[in-house]
CSV table of C-alpha atoms in Angstrom, one decimal:
chain,number,residue,atom,x,y,z
A,1,UNK,CA,86.0,117.7,119.6
A,2,UNK,CA,85.1,114.3,118.2
A,3,UNK,CA,87.3,112.7,115.6
A,4,UNK,CA,86.2,113.0,112.0
A,5,UNK,CA,84.1,110.2,110.5
A,6,UNK,CA,83.3,111.7,107.1
A,7,UNK,CA,84.9,109.2,104.7
A,8,UNK,CA,86.0,111.9,102.1
A,9,UNK,CA,87.5,114.1,104.7
A,10,UNK,CA,89.4,111.3,106.3
A,11,UNK,CA,90.8,109.9,103.0
A,12,UNK,CA,91.9,113.4,101.8
A,13,UNK,CA,93.7,114.1,105.1
A,14,UNK,CA,95.7,110.8,105.2
A,15,UNK,CA,99.4,111.2,105.9
A,16,UNK,CA,101.5,110.2,102.9
A,17,UNK,CA,105.1,110.6,104.2
A,18,UNK,CA,106.8,110.0,107.5
A,19,UNK,CA,110.1,110.5,109.3
A,20,UNK,CA,111.8,108.1,111.6
A,21,UNK,CA,114.6,109.8,113.7
A,22,UNK,CA,117.0,107.2,115.2
A,23,UNK,CA,118.6,108.6,118.4
A,24,UNK,CA,121.9,107.7,120.0
A,25,UNK,CA,123.9,109.3,122.7
A,26,UNK,CA,126.7,110.8,120.7
A,27,UNK,CA,129.4,110.1,123.4
A,28,UNK,CA,128.4,106.4,123.7
A,29,UNK,CA,130.4,104.5,121.2
A,30,UNK,CA,128.3,101.4,121.5
A,31,UNK,CA,125.0,103.3,120.7
A,32,UNK,CA,126.6,105.2,117.9
A,33,UNK,CA,127.9,101.9,116.4
A,34,UNK,CA,124.4,100.3,116.8
A,35,UNK,CA,122.7,103.3,115.1
A,36,UNK,CA,125.1,103.1,112.1
A,37,UNK,CA,124.6,99.3,111.9
A,38,UNK,CA,120.8,99.8,111.8
A,39,UNK,CA,121.2,102.5,109.1
A,40,UNK,CA,123.3,100.2,107.0
A,41,UNK,CA,120.8,97.3,107.4
A,42,UNK,CA,118.0,99.7,106.3
A,43,UNK,CA,120.0,100.7,103.2
A,44,UNK,CA,120.7,97.0,102.3
A,45,UNK,CA,117.0,96.1,102.7
A,46,UNK,CA,116.0,99.0,100.6
A,47,UNK,CA,118.4,97.9,97.9
A,48,UNK,CA,117.1,94.4,98.1
A,49,UNK,CA,113.4,95.5,97.8
A,50,UNK,CA,112.1,94.9,101.3
A,51,UNK,CA,110.7,98.4,101.5
A,52,UNK,CA,111.3,102.0,100.5
A,53,UNK,CA,113.1,104.0,103.2
A,54,UNK,CA,115.6,106.8,102.5
A,55,UNK,CA,118.1,107.6,105.3
A,56,UNK,CA,119.4,111.1,104.9
A,57,UNK,CA,123.1,111.2,103.8
A,58,UNK,CA,124.0,113.0,107.0
A,59,UNK,CA,124.4,111.4,110.5
A,60,UNK,CA,124.2,114.1,113.2
A,61,UNK,CA,126.8,113.4,115.8
A,62,UNK,CA,125.6,116.4,117.9
A,63,UNK,CA,122.2,117.8,118.7
A,64,UNK,CA,120.5,119.5,115.8
A,65,UNK,CA,117.2,121.3,115.4
A,66,UNK,CA,114.7,119.9,117.9
A,67,UNK,CA,116.8,116.7,118.4
A,68,UNK,CA,118.6,116.7,121.7
A,69,UNK,CA,121.2,113.9,120.9
A,70,UNK,CA,123.0,112.3,118.0
A,71,UNK,CA,120.5,111.2,115.3
A,72,UNK,CA,119.7,110.5,111.7
A,73,UNK,CA,116.5,110.7,109.7
A,74,UNK,CA,114.8,108.1,107.6
A,75,UNK,CA,112.1,109.2,105.2
A,76,UNK,CA,109.4,106.7,104.4
A,77,UNK,CA,106.4,106.9,102.1
A,78,UNK,CA,103.0,105.6,103.4
A,79,UNK,CA,103.3,102.8,100.9
A,80,UNK,CA,106.2,101.3,103.0
A,81,UNK,CA,105.3,102.6,106.5
A,82,UNK,CA,104.1,99.3,108.0
A,83,UNK,CA,107.1,97.4,106.8
A,84,UNK,CA,109.6,100.0,108.0
A,85,UNK,CA,107.9,100.5,111.3
A,86,UNK,CA,107.8,96.7,111.9
A,87,UNK,CA,111.5,96.3,111.0
A,88,UNK,CA,112.6,99.2,113.3
A,89,UNK,CA,110.4,97.9,116.2
A,90,UNK,CA,112.0,94.5,115.9
A,91,UNK,CA,115.6,95.6,115.3
A,92,UNK,CA,116.2,98.9,117.2
A,93,UNK,CA,118.0,97.2,120.1
A,94,UNK,CA,118.3,99.8,122.9
A,95,UNK,CA,117.9,102.8,120.5
A,96,UNK,CA,115.0,105.2,120.7
A,97,UNK,CA,113.2,106.2,117.5
A,98,UNK,CA,110.9,109.3,117.0
A,99,UNK,CA,108.2,108.7,114.4
A,100,UNK,CA,106.3,111.6,113.0
A,101,UNK,CA,104.2,112.5,109.9
A,102,UNK,CA,105.3,115.1,107.4
A,103,UNK,CA,102.6,117.8,107.0
A,104,UNK,CA,102.7,121.6,106.8
A,105,UNK,CA,102.6,121.8,110.6
A,106,UNK,CA,106.1,120.7,111.6
A,107,UNK,CA,105.8,121.7,115.3
A,108,UNK,CA,102.6,119.8,115.7
A,109,UNK,CA,104.0,116.8,113.9
A,110,UNK,CA,106.9,116.6,116.3
A,111,UNK,CA,105.0,117.5,119.5
A,112,UNK,CA,101.5,116.0,119.2
A,113,UNK,CA,101.3,113.7,116.2
A,114,UNK,CA,104.4,111.8,117.1
A,115,UNK,CA,105.0,108.3,118.4
A,116,UNK,CA,108.1,106.8,120.0
A,117,UNK,CA,109.6,103.3,119.6
A,118,UNK,CA,111.5,103.1,122.8
A,119,UNK,CA,111.9,105.7,125.5
A,120,UNK,CA,111.0,109.3,124.5
A,121,UNK,CA,113.5,112.2,124.5
A,122,UNK,CA,112.5,115.8,125.2
A,123,UNK,CA,112.6,117.9,122.0
A,124,UNK,CA,113.4,121.6,121.6
A,125,UNK,CA,110.3,122.6,119.6
A,126,UNK,CA,111.3,126.3,119.5
A,127,UNK,CA,113.5,125.5,116.5
A,128,UNK,CA,110.5,124.4,114.3
A,129,UNK,CA,108.2,126.5,112.3
A,130,UNK,CA,104.5,126.4,113.3
A,131,UNK,CA,103.2,126.2,109.7
A,132,UNK,CA,104.8,125.9,106.3
A,133,UNK,CA,103.2,127.1,103.1
A,134,UNK,CA,103.4,123.7,101.5
A,135,UNK,CA,103.7,120.1,102.5
A,136,UNK,CA,107.5,119.3,102.5
A,137,UNK,CA,107.9,116.9,99.6
A,138,UNK,CA,110.9,114.6,99.7
A,139,UNK,CA,112.2,112.5,96.9
A,140,UNK,CA,109.4,113.3,94.4
A,141,UNK,CA,111.4,111.4,91.8
A,142,UNK,CA,110.3,108.2,93.5
A,143,UNK,CA,106.6,109.0,92.8
A,144,UNK,CA,105.6,107.8,96.2
A,145,UNK,CA,104.0,109.4,99.2
A,146,UNK,CA,102.6,112.9,98.3
A,147,UNK,CA,104.1,112.6,94.8
A,148,UNK,CA,102.4,109.3,94.1
A,149,UNK,CA,100.8,108.8,90.7
A,150,UNK,CA,99.3,105.4,91.6
A,151,UNK,CA,95.5,105.1,91.2
A,152,UNK,CA,93.6,105.3,94.5
A,153,UNK,CA,90.4,103.5,95.6
A,154,UNK,CA,87.3,105.5,95.0
A,155,UNK,CA,85.0,106.4,97.9
A,156,UNK,CA,82.4,103.9,96.5
A,157,UNK,CA,85.0,101.1,96.4
A,158,UNK,CA,86.0,101.9,99.9
A,159,UNK,CA,82.4,101.7,101.1
A,160,UNK,CA,82.0,98.3,99.4
A,161,UNK,CA,85.1,97.0,101.1
A,162,UNK,CA,83.8,98.3,104.5
A,163,UNK,CA,80.4,96.7,103.9
A,164,UNK,CA,82.1,93.4,103.1
A,165,UNK,CA,84.3,93.5,106.2
A,166,UNK,CA,81.3,94.2,108.4
A,167,UNK,CA,79.4,91.3,106.9
A,168,UNK,CA,82.4,88.9,107.5
A,169,UNK,CA,82.9,90.2,111.1
A,170,UNK,CA,79.2,89.6,112.0
A,171,UNK,CA,80.1,86.1,112.9
A,172,UNK,CA,83.2,87.0,115.1
A,173,UNK,CA,82.2,87.3,118.7
A,174,UNK,CA,85.3,89.3,119.7
A,175,UNK,CA,85.0,91.9,117.0
A,176,UNK,CA,83.3,95.2,117.9
A,177,UNK,CA,80.4,96.1,115.6
A,178,UNK,CA,80.3,99.5,113.8
A,179,UNK,CA,77.6,101.8,115.2
A,180,UNK,CA,74.6,102.3,113.0
A,181,UNK,CA,74.1,105.9,111.9
């Protein structure tokens, strides 16, 4: 099956919220300490306005759900995804981080739509539901992610931006050209 290219379909299916799961071997004091230091740094940076990222209050010192080692979760709206991803890439040390979208399909999100920063860990997917009735909203009071009330670009505005980018890139030898339909 070919990936979708219909602009409306792609825009309407965009992921709006993400989880980062920071993993540490729970019997390794150095890793546990490093994970908690990273969590505190994220909390400070959120407070200071670097990005919006919400670590869950709980740090799991044992395996829980699909996660095979100690871990904690950081929720992130799409509005801050690039900043949080960049920060964690640059500052994770030796920790592994599972990144996955939040959709109605939790198992697929963890198994197929995931990415790892650092080495991957095997997950116990049997603990996850295949499909939920609704997208799991977190922190709707922030009015970000799926709860956002910010105006979005119209399809026509997006097309204008795309046309402008193609025009600019015409002179760039290294840039691939979009196929003509």
